[in-house]
Short mmCIF file of C-alpha atoms in Angstrom, two decimals:
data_model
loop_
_atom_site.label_atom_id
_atom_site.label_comp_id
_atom_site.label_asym_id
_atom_site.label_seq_id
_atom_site.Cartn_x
_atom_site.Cartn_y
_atom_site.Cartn_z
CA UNK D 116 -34.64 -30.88 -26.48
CA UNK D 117 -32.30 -33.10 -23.80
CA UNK D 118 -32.95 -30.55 -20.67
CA UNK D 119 -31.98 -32.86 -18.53
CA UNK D 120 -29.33 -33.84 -19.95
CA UNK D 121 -26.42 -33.00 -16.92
CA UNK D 122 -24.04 -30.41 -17.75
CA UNK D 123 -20.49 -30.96 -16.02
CA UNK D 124 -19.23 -28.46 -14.02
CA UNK D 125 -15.98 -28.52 -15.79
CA UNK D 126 -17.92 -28.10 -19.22
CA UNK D 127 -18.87 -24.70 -17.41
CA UNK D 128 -15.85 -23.56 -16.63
CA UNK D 129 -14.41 -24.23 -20.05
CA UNK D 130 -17.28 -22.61 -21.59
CA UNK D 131 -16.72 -19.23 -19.76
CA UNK D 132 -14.80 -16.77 -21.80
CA UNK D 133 -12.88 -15.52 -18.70
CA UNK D 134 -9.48 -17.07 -17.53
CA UNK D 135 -10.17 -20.07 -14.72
CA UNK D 136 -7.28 -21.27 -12.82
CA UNK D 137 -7.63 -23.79 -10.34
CA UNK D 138 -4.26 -24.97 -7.94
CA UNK D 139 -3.53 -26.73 -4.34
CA UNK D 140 -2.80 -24.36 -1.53
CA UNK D 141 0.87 -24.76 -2.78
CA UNK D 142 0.33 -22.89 -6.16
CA UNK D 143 0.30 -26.35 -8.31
CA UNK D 144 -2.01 -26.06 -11.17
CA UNK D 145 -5.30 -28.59 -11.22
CA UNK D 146 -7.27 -27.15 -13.77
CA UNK D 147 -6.66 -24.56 -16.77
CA UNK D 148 -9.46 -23.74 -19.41
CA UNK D 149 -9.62 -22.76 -22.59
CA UNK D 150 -9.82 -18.68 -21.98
CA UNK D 151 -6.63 -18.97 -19.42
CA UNK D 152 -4.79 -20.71 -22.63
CA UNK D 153 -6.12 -17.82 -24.34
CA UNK D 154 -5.25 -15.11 -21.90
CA UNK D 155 -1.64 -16.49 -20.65
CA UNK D 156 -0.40 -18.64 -23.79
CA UNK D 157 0.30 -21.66 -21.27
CA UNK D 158 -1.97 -24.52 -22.92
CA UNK D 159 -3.29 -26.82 -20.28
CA UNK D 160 -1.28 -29.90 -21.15
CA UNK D 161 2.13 -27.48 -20.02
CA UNK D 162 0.54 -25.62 -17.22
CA UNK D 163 -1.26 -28.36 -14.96
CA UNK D 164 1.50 -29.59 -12.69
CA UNK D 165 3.61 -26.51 -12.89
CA UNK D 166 3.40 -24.03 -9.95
CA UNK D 167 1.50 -20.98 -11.10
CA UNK D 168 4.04 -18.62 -9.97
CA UNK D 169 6.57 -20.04 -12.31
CA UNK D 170 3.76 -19.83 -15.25
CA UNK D 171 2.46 -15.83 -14.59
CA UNK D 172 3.79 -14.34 -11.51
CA UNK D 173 6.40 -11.95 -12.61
CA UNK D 174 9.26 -10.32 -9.63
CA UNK D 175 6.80 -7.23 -9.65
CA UNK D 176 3.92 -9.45 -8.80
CA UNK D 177 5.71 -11.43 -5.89
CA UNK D 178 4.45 -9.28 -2.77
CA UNK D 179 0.76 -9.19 -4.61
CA UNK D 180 0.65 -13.03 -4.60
CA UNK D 181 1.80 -13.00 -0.85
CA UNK D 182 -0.94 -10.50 -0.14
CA UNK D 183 -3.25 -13.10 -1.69
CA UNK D 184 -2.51 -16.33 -0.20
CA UNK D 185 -2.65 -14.40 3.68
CA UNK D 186 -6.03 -13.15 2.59
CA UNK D 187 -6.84 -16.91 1.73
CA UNK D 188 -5.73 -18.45 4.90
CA UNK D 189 -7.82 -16.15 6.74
CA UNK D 190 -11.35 -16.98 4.89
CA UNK D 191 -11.47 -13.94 3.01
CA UNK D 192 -11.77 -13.84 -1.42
CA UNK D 193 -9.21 -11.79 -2.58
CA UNK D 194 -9.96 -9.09 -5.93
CA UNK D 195 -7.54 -6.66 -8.17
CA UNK D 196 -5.17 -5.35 -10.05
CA UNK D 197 -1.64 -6.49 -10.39
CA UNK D 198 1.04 -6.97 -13.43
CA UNK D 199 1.09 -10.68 -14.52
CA UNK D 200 3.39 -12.34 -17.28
CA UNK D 201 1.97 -14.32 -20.56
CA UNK D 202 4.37 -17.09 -21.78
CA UNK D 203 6.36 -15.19 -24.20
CA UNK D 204 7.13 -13.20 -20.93
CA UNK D 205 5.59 -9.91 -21.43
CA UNK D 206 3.63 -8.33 -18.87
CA UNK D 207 0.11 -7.24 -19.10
CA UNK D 208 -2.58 -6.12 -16.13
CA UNK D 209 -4.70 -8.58 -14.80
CA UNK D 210 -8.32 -8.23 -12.94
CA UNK D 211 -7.94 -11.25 -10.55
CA UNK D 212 -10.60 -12.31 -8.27
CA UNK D 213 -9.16 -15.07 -6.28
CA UNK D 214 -10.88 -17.63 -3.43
CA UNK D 215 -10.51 -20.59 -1.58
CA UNK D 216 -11.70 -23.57 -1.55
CA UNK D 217 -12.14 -25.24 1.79
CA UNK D 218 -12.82 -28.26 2.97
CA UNK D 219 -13.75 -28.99 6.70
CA UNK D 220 -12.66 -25.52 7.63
CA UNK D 221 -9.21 -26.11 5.61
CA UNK D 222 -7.94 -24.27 2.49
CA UNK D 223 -7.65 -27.86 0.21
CA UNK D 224 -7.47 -25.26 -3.22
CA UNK D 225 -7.66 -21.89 -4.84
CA UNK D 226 -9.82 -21.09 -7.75
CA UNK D 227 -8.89 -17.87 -10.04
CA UNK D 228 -10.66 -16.02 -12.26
CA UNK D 229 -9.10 -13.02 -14.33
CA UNK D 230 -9.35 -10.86 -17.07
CA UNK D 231 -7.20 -8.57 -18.85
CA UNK D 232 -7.27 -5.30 -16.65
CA UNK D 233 -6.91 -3.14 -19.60
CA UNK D 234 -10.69 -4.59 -20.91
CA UNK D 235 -11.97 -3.72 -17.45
CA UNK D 236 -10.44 -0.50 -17.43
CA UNK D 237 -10.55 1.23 -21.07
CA UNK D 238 -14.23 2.71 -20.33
CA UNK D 239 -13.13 4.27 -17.68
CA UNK D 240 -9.56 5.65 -18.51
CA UNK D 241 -9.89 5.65 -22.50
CA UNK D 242 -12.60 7.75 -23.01
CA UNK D 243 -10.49 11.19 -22.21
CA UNK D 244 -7.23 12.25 -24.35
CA UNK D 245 -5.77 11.84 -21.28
CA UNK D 246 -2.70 9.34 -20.49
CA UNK D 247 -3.81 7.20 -17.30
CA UNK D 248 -1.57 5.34 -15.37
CA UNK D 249 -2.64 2.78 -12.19
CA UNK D 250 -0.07 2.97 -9.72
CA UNK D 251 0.31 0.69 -6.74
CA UNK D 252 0.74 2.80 -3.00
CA UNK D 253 4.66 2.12 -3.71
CA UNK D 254 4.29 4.25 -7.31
CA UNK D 255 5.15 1.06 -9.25
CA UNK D 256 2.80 1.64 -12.25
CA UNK D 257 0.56 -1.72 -12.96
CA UNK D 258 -1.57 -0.21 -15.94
CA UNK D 259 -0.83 2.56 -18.49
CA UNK D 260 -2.79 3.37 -21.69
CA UNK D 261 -2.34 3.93 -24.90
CA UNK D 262 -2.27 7.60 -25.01
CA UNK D 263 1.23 7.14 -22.94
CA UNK D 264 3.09 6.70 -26.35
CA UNK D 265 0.62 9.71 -28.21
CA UNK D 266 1.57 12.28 -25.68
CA UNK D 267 4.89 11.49 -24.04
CA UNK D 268 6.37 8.88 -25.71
CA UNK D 269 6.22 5.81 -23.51
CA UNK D 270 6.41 2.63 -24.69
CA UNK D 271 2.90 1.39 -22.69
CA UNK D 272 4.21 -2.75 -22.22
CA UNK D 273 7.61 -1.06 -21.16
CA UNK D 274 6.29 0.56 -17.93
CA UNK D 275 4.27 -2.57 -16.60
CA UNK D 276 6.06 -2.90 -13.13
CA UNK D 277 8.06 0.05 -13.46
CA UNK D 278 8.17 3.14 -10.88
CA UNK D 279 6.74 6.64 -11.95
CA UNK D 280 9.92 7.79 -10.29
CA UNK D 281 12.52 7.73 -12.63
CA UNK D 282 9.85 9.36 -15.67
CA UNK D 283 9.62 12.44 -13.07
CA UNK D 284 12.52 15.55 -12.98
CA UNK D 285 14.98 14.99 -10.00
CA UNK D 286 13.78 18.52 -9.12
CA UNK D 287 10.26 16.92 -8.81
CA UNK D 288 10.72 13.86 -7.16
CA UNK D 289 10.34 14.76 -3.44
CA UNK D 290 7.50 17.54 -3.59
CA UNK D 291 5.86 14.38 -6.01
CA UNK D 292 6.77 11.73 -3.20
CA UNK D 293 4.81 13.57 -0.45
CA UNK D 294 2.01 14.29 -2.65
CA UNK D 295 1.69 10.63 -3.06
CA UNK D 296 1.78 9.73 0.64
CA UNK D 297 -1.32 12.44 1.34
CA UNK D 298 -3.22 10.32 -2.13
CA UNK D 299 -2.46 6.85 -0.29
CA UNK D 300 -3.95 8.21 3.15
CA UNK D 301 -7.01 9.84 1.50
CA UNK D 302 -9.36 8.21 -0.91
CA UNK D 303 -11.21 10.35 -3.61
CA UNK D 304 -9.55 12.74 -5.78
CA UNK D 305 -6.89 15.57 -5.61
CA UNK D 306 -6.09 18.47 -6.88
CA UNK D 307 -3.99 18.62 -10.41
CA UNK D 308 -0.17 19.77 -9.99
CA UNK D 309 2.36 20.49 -12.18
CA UNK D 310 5.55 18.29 -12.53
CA UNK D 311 7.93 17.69 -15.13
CA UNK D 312 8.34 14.40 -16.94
CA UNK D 313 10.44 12.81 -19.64
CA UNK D 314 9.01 13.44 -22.98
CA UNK D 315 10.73 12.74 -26.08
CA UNK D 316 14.07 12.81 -24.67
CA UNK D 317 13.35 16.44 -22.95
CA UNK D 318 11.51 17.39 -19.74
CA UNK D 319 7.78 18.44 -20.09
CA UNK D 320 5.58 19.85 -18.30
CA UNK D 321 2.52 18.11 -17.49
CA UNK D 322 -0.61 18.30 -15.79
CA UNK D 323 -1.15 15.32 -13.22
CA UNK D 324 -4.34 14.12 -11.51
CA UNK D 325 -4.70 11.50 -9.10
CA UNK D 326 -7.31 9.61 -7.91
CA UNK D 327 -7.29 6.99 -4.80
CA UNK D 328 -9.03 4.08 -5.54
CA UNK D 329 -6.75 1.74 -3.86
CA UNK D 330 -9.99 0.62 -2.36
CA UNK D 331 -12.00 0.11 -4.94
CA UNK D 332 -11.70 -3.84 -6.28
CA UNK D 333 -11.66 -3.64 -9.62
CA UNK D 334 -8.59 -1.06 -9.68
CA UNK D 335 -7.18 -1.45 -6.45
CA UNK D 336 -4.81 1.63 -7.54
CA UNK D 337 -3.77 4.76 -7.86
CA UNK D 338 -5.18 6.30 -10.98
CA UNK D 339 -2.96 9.50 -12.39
CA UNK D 340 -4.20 11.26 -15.19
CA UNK D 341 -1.50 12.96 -17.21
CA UNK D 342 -1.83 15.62 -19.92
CA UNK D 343 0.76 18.17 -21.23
CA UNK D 344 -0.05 21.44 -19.08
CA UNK D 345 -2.49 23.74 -20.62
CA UNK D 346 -0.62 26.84 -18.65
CA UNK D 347 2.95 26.21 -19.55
CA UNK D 348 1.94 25.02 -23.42
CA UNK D 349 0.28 28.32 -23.79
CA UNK D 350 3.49 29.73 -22.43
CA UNK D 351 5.88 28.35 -24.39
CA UNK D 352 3.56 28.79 -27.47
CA UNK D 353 3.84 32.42 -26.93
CA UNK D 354 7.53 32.60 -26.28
CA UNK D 355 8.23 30.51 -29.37
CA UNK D 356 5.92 33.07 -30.80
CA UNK D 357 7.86 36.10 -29.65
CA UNK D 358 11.62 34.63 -30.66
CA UNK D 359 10.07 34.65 -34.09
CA UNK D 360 8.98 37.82 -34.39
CA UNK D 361 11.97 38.97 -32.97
CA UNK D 362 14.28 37.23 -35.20
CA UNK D 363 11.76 38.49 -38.17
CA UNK D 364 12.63 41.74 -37.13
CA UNK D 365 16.37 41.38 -36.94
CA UNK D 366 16.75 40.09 -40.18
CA UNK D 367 14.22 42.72 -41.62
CA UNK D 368 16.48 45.20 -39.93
CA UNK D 369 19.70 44.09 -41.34
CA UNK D 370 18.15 44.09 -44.45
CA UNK D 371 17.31 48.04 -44.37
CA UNK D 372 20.53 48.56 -43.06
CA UNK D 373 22.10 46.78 -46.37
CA UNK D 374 20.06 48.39 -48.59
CA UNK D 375 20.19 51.87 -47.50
CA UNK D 376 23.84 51.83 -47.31
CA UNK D 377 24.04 50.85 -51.19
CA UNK D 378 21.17 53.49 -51.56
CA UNK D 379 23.82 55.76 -49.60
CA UNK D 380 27.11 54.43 -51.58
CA UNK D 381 25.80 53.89 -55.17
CA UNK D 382 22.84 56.43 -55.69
CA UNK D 383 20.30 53.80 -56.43
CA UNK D 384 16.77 53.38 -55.24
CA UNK D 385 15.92 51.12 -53.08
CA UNK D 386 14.32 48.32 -54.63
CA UNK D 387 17.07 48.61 -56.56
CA UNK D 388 19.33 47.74 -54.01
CA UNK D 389 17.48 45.02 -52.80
CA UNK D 390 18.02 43.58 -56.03
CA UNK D 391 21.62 43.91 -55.99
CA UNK D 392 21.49 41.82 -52.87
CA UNK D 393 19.25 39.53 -54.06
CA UNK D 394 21.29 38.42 -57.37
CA UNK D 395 24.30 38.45 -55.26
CA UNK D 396 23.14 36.15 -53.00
CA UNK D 397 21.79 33.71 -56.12
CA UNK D 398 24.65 33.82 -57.56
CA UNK D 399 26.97 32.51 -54.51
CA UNK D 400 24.26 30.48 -53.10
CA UNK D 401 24.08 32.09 -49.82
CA UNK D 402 21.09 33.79 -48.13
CA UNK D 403 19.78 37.15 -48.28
CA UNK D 404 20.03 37.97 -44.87
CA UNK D 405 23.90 36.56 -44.51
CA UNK D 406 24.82 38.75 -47.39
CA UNK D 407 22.94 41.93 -45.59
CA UNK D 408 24.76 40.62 -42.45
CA UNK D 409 28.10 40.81 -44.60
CA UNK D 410 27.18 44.33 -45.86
CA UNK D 411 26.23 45.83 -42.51
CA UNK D 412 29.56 44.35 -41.15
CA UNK D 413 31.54 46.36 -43.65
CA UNK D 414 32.68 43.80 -46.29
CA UNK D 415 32.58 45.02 -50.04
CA UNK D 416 30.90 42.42 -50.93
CA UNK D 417 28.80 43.96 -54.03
CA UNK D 418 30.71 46.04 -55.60
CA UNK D 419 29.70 49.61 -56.92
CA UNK D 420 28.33 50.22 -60.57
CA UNK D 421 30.59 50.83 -63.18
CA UNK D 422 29.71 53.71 -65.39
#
């Protein structure tokens, strides 16, 4: 076995299955391996020489990658969450760790290394029926997961570096707004509310919980749990529930009415009667309960036996 046989530092970098960027303090690309080709689409032939915000920084990403470069002039590695684009310019969440490298106390490069943020994030948001959604301080959602599109019918790519705004009832917004300030200015986790959201072209109601972690690095977020609301499903289960029964009745009712008024007009019984109703209603391809209706309204509809 060669064990001392030198391994290149760039051979370890290509070998790691995690996206490796490397650019100059402008944001021109040095180095690009083999998992960023992966990750991105860019191959390393059309990426090196291109300035990475023209490669994956999408308009939603802008103030992010400002955020990051301040944190790099001052010395400090930088580590989160924030909507980047892939080639064929969709967007997808990226776990970014970001940090300099200097060089007599001067920032001479930057070296990234990042991840799909939906890999990093399905254990802990994917194990509920929940929908989760990461949202930045500013609501703009950065992550959403699958069970978006089961329970609501989101399109999950769609609302990468979209605000939560315009999904919430106009009603809603405000009381939703301050809600989120109070989440911003207190890590941990907050009581669920009740708000109503756009659901399969109606309004729902949902159950929302949030959860600061706008501190933690990995999510560096917002994270709102979302569920249709136990309380108002119930609700609406029994008032569906009721309008049936109701409407069960009616017709049942109109449907004694008919009868006993042939009972009443032609001396039959009533099953009889019913029957009479029944074959009328075959025979001109109508309902029972419209030709009751018809009956009860005082049309001579059936006509009375002929002896």
């Amino acid at each position: 076995m060669a064990s001392n046989q030198r391994i290149s530092s760039t051979e370890q970098l290509e070998a790691l299955g995690q996206a490796v960027i490397t650019t100059d303090p402008a944001g021109v690309v040095l180095f690009w391996n083999p998992a960023a080709e992966e990750l991105y689409g860019w191959t390393a032939r059309e990426a090196i020489g291109r300035n990475i915000a023209e490669l994956s920084v999408p308009e939603v990403g802008q103030d992010v990658a400002a955020e990051i470069m301040a944190a790099l002039r001052d010395g400090v590695p930088w580590s989160g969450g924030f909507p980047v684009r892939r080639k064929d310019g969709t967007l997808f969440p990226a776990l970014v760790t970001d940090s300099g490298i200097y060089r007599d106390g001067n920032l001479v490069g930057i070296i990234g290394v990042s991840i799909n943020l939906g890999t990093a994030l399905r254990p802990l948001l994917e194990r509920s029926t929940d929908a989760a959604l990461v949202l930045r301080s500013d609501a703009v959602i950065t992550y959403a997961s699958p069970a978006v599109e089961l329970l609501f019918g989101w399109e999950q790519d769609a609302l990468m570096g979209t605000s939560i705004v315009p999904l919430l009832h106009e009603e809603d917004r405000a009381a939703l707004a301050a809600l989120l300030e109070d989440v911003v200015a207190h890590p941990g986790v907050h009581t669920p509310v009740e708000v109503r959201v756009q659901a399969w072209h109606d309004w729902r109601w949902a159950e929302a919980a949030f959860t600061n972690l706008l501190d933690d690095p990995t999510v560096r977020g917002v994270v709102c749990n979302l569920r249709p609301s136990p309380a108002r499903v119930a609700q609406e289960v029994a008032e569906l529930r009721a309008r049936q029964l109701e409407t069960a009745l009616q017709s049942r009712l109109v449907i004694e009415l008919a009868k006993g008024y042939l009972v009443g007009r032609d001396g039959v019984t009533p099953d009889e009667a019913f029957a009479s109703l029944r074959s009328y209603a075959r025979s001109h391809h109508l309902t029972v309960h419209d030709v009751c209706r018809s009956v009860v309204d005082g049309e001579p509809l059936i006509a009375p036996p002929t002896g």
